[in-house]
Amino acid sequence: MAATDQTIKQVNTLGSSDYKYGFSTEVDEIRPPKGLNEEIIKFISAQKDEPEWMLEWRLNAFKVFNKLPKPQWAKLNIPEIDYQDCYYYSIPKSLKDKPKSLDEIDPEILKTYEKLGIPLKEQKMLSGIAVDAVFDSVSVATTYKKQLSDLGIIFCSISEAVKTHPELVKKYLGSVIPVSDHSFAALNSAVFTDGSFIYIPEGVRCPVELSTYFRINAMNTGQFERTLIIADKDSYVSYLEGCTAPMRDENQLHAANVELVALDNAEIKYSTVQNWYPGDKEGKGGIYNFVTKRGACRGKNSKISWTQVETGSAITWKYPSCILQGDNSKGEFYSVAITNNMQQADTGTKMIHIGKNTSSKIISKGISAGKANNTYRGLVNILSKAKNARNFTQCDSLLIGNQCGAHTVPYIESSNSDSMVEHEATTSKINEDQLFYCQQRGLNSEDAVGLIVNGFCKEVLQHLPMEFAVEAQKLVAISLEGSVG
Amino acid sequence: MLEIKNLHVSIEEKKIIKGLDLSINKGEVHALMGPNGSGKSTLSYVLSGKDKYEINDGTIDYNGKNLLELDVDERANEGLFLAFQYPMEIPGVQTSFFLKTAINSKRKYLGQSEMDALEFAKLMKSKAEELNISTEMLKRDLNVNYSGGEKKKQEILQMSMLSPKMAILDETDSGLDIDALRIVSEGVNKLRNSDNSFLVITHYQRLLNYIKPDFVHIIADGKIVKSGDYSLALELEEKGYEEISQTA
Ligand SMILES: Nc1ncnc2c1ncn2[C@@H]1O[C@H](COP(=O)(O)OP(=O)(O)OP(=O)(O)O)[C@@H](O)[C@H]1O
Ligand SMILES: [Mg+2]
């Protein structure tokens, strides 16, 4: 499993607190000049052999982007992003002419994934999990395709889906996150490069975890992920994404749009372990992770559950949300966000209750160490037709040291008198007596912090796919290395 | 094993231990008794290395090492164990997982490989059975919502699994019911051998009926005011601290 093995490796090399995925791969890249303009968009579209309608969609999004104001960053300290000083497309030359089999892929790229713990070759494939591997702007390979297609499940890169399943893409792309939603959504719609596409047909329970592994390799290159997951009536899918990037001194942008659609009685479980390069101790370098993730519970009794473990990135800005349209639909958000050193995270969720008897649950655990800042920002909005809607929110913050910050910003809007909204929040400092107790039992101070923090996050981590939870615990501990003592 | 000489300790400018001497040899059990606030727990914290205590004077030798120079976890992994007067709760951390982590920390420190999962499960089961601790209990979060007595038993379970060289029991008997007191004492006695030592802090002579000490010390106002054998505990029971301290 992608991030699992990645973290196992990370743990095996414990002892040095450096980011373990900081290596870069030497490959020849195809890369148009820096800058954001119509030419680049046409170039990207042409590189991907996209149909005309897709190009038009992109160009329209670019027009919208130019008209939209930049988002107001509340708690984040974000340097002005110069959109013209960034590459928007970069693919290894060897991947240009669509390798037909893995034998045609540059061995350097295959090696990269092996180093990350994600073997793509058939005989070494991870069991119980199908992987789509995205390298900079392009999907390298998708495993288990045949087995999945026998069930009618479509799991491929979005670029491929545009060509092979245009009717589904046309119907759902941008249907959850409108192009005009905010400037990053528009930017992504204009220049998105790759990501995964999943369609689970009516009545099918996807038998394996589906997973995408995102890797940013090239310098100065933004990664514009676009993922679309559709769970048709009575279906179920569990999806997992993992991310890493080389250590580089300059900041890099990962701006993703992820859309989920769940129809009647369908369930989507979406888990993320985000471990982008966070920058060094002084805050130099690192990924800017600006992500729009939104799920629509369109059908009755549908359910979307987001679980995220956010440990990486210099700046994280993300609010996986649920639009609870169908009657009796359910939205869940389980989040662990860890910031250490100079990292900043502003994350949370939006639960929009539209249908009757809709319910949502939010469990957020924010951990801040070093000089980092961590904000939970959430909105629970209960519209007038959402009779009998329910929400439960719990936000807990844990501070390690005296120089970090935690902030909780919950917005609640209810236009319905028979709905019920509960909110609990706590902020505490890591307990010295607990640390002493663990150390008296032989744990060193870092292991003690790791243990206590993992206990603090348990409610969230237990929602990750099983084998994965164990590895996520190790990642939690590693992210806090050097935070005490 | 442990040699404390002329120890002076203060916390936040307040002097608590004022010239304490104590020498414990291998294979010995020492009981430490004294009125509330006399510095018993403080001594146990200083021995295990809790910070914020200022050592103003004195030395502590532990098996030929300067104990005061070792970190908390080093002391623990060198075989020093403290059964806390008030054990900490650790939410979200399963008791069995905590035990495993502690055992493997020690093994790592000693350059040994991790304990095999099966071996660990067996060890935990047998030790828990000895102490009459149910396996259900071990699945719960460490000490969270445990009763006072259950917490104390948990401390002894940890002790018996880690089999320390020098164990300090800080009022382990307080809060235990009569049966539990007997079971816990049996657990301690089982662990006793010619290689390890115990410092048993207690207010009640009753515990010493079960765990027979080689020496009994009385501490008052940060100093050991009287030492003797088991009969001192009986005398104390009769006369109380006031009178004993005066005759010292
Ligand atoms: N952090 C602190 N600041 C100030 N005084 C302290 C602090 N910690 C302990 N003391 C004081 O030090 C003295 C000794 O405390 P200690 O806990 O060692 O007593 P004890 O002998 O264990 O008592 P008991 O039998 O009640 O457990 C007490 O007067 C206590 O109030
Ligand atoms: Mg005490």
Short mmCIF file of N, CA, C and O in Angstrom, two decimals, chain A residues 14 431-434 436-445 447 451-452 454-456 458 473, chain B residues 48 50 73 76-77 80-82 84 88-93 97-98 102 105 141 143 155 158:
data_model
loop_
_atom_site.label_atom_id
_atom_site.label_comp_id
_atom_site.label_asym_id
_atom_site.label_seq_id
_atom_site.Cartn_x
_atom_site.Cartn_y
_atom_site.Cartn_z
N LEU A 14 14.35 5.95 10.89
CA LEU A 14 14.25 6.84 12.05
C LEU A 14 15.62 7.09 12.68
O LEU A 14 16.48 6.23 12.67
N ASN A 431 0.62 17.34 28.37
CA ASN A 431 0.72 17.21 29.81
C ASN A 431 2.10 16.69 30.23
O ASN A 431 2.48 15.57 29.90
N GLU A 432 2.82 17.53 30.97
CA GLU A 432 4.19 17.18 31.39
C GLU A 432 4.21 15.92 32.24
O GLU A 432 5.14 15.12 32.17
N ASP A 433 3.18 15.75 33.08
CA ASP A 433 3.15 14.59 33.96
C ASP A 433 2.95 13.30 33.16
O ASP A 433 3.51 12.26 33.51
N GLN A 434 2.15 13.40 32.10
CA GLN A 434 1.99 12.23 31.23
C GLN A 434 3.32 11.88 30.56
O GLN A 434 3.69 10.72 30.46
N PHE A 436 6.31 12.55 31.65
CA PHE A 436 7.20 11.99 32.67
C PHE A 436 6.85 10.53 32.94
O PHE A 436 7.73 9.67 33.04
N TYR A 437 5.58 10.27 33.03
CA TYR A 437 5.12 8.90 33.30
C TYR A 437 5.61 7.95 32.20
O TYR A 437 6.16 6.88 32.49
N CYS A 438 5.44 8.35 30.95
CA CYS A 438 5.88 7.50 29.83
C CYS A 438 7.40 7.32 29.86
O CYS A 438 7.91 6.22 29.62
N GLN A 439 8.10 8.39 30.14
CA GLN A 439 9.56 8.31 30.17
C GLN A 439 10.04 7.42 31.31
O GLN A 439 11.00 6.70 31.19
N GLN A 440 9.31 7.48 32.43
CA GLN A 440 9.67 6.61 33.55
C GLN A 440 9.49 5.14 33.16
O GLN A 440 10.10 4.25 33.72
N ARG A 441 8.70 4.91 32.12
CA ARG A 441 8.53 3.52 31.66
C ARG A 441 9.50 3.20 30.52
O ARG A 441 9.35 2.20 29.84
N GLY A 442 10.45 4.10 30.30
CA GLY A 442 11.52 3.79 29.35
C GLY A 442 11.38 4.40 27.97
O GLY A 442 12.25 4.24 27.13
N LEU A 443 10.28 5.12 27.70
CA LEU A 443 10.14 5.74 26.38
C LEU A 443 10.98 7.01 26.33
O LEU A 443 10.98 7.79 27.30
N ASN A 444 11.68 7.25 25.23
CA ASN A 444 12.41 8.51 25.15
C ASN A 444 11.40 9.63 24.88
O ASN A 444 10.24 9.37 24.60
N SER A 445 11.86 10.88 24.98
CA SER A 445 10.87 11.96 24.97
C SER A 445 10.10 12.01 23.65
O SER A 445 8.90 12.29 23.64
N ASP A 447 9.36 9.43 21.62
CA ASP A 447 8.39 8.34 21.60
C ASP A 447 7.22 8.65 22.53
O ASP A 447 6.07 8.30 22.25
N LEU A 451 3.42 8.84 21.39
CA LEU A 451 2.40 7.98 22.01
C LEU A 451 1.20 8.80 22.49
O LEU A 451 0.05 8.48 22.22
N ILE A 452 1.51 9.89 23.17
CA ILE A 452 0.43 10.72 23.72
C ILE A 452 -0.38 11.37 22.61
O ILE A 452 -1.61 11.42 22.65
N ASN A 454 -0.69 10.31 19.53
CA ASN A 454 -1.48 9.29 18.86
C ASN A 454 -2.73 8.94 19.66
O ASN A 454 -3.79 8.70 19.07
N GLY A 455 -2.60 8.95 20.97
CA GLY A 455 -3.77 8.71 21.81
C GLY A 455 -4.79 9.81 21.60
O GLY A 455 -5.99 9.57 21.44
N PHE A 456 -4.28 11.03 21.52
CA PHE A 456 -5.12 12.21 21.30
C PHE A 456 -5.86 12.11 19.95
O PHE A 456 -6.99 12.58 19.82
N LYS A 458 -6.62 9.29 18.31
CA LYS A 458 -7.15 7.95 18.08
C LYS A 458 -8.50 7.92 17.36
O LYS A 458 -8.71 7.18 16.41
N GLN A 473 0.04 6.16 12.40
CA GLN A 473 0.47 6.47 13.77
C GLN A 473 1.96 6.75 13.81
O GLN A 473 2.41 7.65 14.51
N SER B 48 13.77 9.22 40.16
CA SER B 48 13.42 8.85 38.78
C SER B 48 13.68 9.98 37.79
O SER B 48 13.53 9.78 36.59
N LYS B 50 12.48 13.39 37.59
CA LYS B 50 11.51 14.40 37.18
C LYS B 50 12.15 15.78 37.24
O LYS B 50 12.90 16.07 38.16
N ASP B 73 14.39 8.42 30.98
CA ASP B 73 14.22 7.14 30.31
C ASP B 73 15.46 6.26 30.46
O ASP B 73 15.35 5.04 30.52
N ALA B 76 15.14 4.61 33.75
CA ALA B 76 14.13 3.54 33.68
C ALA B 76 14.71 2.31 32.99
O ALA B 76 14.55 1.19 33.47
N ASN B 77 15.39 2.55 31.88
CA ASN B 77 15.92 1.42 31.13
C ASN B 77 17.11 0.76 31.81
O ASN B 77 17.45 -0.38 31.52
N LEU B 80 15.44 1.19 36.87
CA LEU B 80 14.80 1.90 37.97
C LEU B 80 13.31 2.06 37.65
O LEU B 80 12.94 2.52 36.58
N PHE B 81 12.48 1.65 38.56
CA PHE B 81 11.04 1.69 38.31
C PHE B 81 10.33 2.41 39.45
O PHE B 81 10.61 2.17 40.62
N LEU B 82 9.41 3.29 39.07
CA LEU B 82 8.61 3.97 40.09
C LEU B 82 7.14 3.60 39.91
O LEU B 82 6.55 3.86 38.86
N PHE B 84 3.82 4.80 40.74
CA PHE B 84 3.39 6.14 41.14
C PHE B 84 2.32 6.13 42.22
O PHE B 84 1.45 5.25 42.23
N MET B 88 -0.76 8.14 36.01
CA MET B 88 -1.36 9.03 35.02
C MET B 88 -2.31 8.28 34.10
O MET B 88 -2.08 7.14 33.75
N GLU B 89 -3.34 8.99 33.66
CA GLU B 89 -4.23 8.44 32.65
C GLU B 89 -3.71 8.87 31.28
O GLU B 89 -3.30 10.02 31.11
N ILE B 90 -3.71 7.97 30.32
CA ILE B 90 -3.31 8.34 28.96
C ILE B 90 -4.41 7.97 27.98
O ILE B 90 -4.50 6.85 27.50
N PRO B 91 -5.28 8.93 27.68
CA PRO B 91 -6.44 8.65 26.83
C PRO B 91 -6.00 8.23 25.42
O PRO B 91 -5.02 8.75 24.88
N GLY B 92 -6.73 7.29 24.85
CA GLY B 92 -6.47 6.87 23.48
C GLY B 92 -5.35 5.86 23.34
O GLY B 92 -5.08 5.40 22.24
N VAL B 93 -4.69 5.53 24.45
CA VAL B 93 -3.59 4.56 24.37
C VAL B 93 -3.99 3.29 25.13
O VAL B 93 -4.18 3.32 26.34
N PHE B 97 -1.00 -1.93 24.63
CA PHE B 97 -0.06 -1.28 23.71
C PHE B 97 1.01 -0.52 24.49
O PHE B 97 2.19 -0.53 24.15
N PHE B 98 0.57 0.11 25.56
CA PHE B 98 1.51 0.85 26.39
C PHE B 98 2.55 -0.10 26.99
O PHE B 98 3.75 0.18 26.99
N ALA B 102 6.56 -0.04 26.35
CA ALA B 102 7.52 0.09 27.45
C ALA B 102 8.55 -1.04 27.39
O ALA B 102 9.76 -0.80 27.47
N SER B 105 10.88 -0.52 24.48
CA SER B 105 11.81 0.59 24.69
C SER B 105 13.03 0.10 25.45
O SER B 105 14.17 0.43 25.14
N ASP B 141 -8.20 2.06 27.62
CA ASP B 141 -7.15 3.07 27.60
C ASP B 141 -6.45 3.09 28.95
O ASP B 141 -7.09 2.93 29.99
N ASN B 143 -5.26 3.44 32.32
CA ASN B 143 -5.71 4.09 33.56
C ASN B 143 -6.96 4.96 33.43
O ASN B 143 -7.42 5.52 34.42
N GLU B 155 0.03 -0.52 38.06
CA GLU B 155 1.43 -0.16 38.28
C GLU B 155 2.26 -1.41 38.57
O GLU B 155 3.37 -1.57 38.07
N GLN B 158 2.83 -3.46 35.46
CA GLN B 158 3.93 -2.89 34.67
C GLN B 158 5.26 -3.26 35.29
O GLN B 158 6.21 -3.62 34.60
#
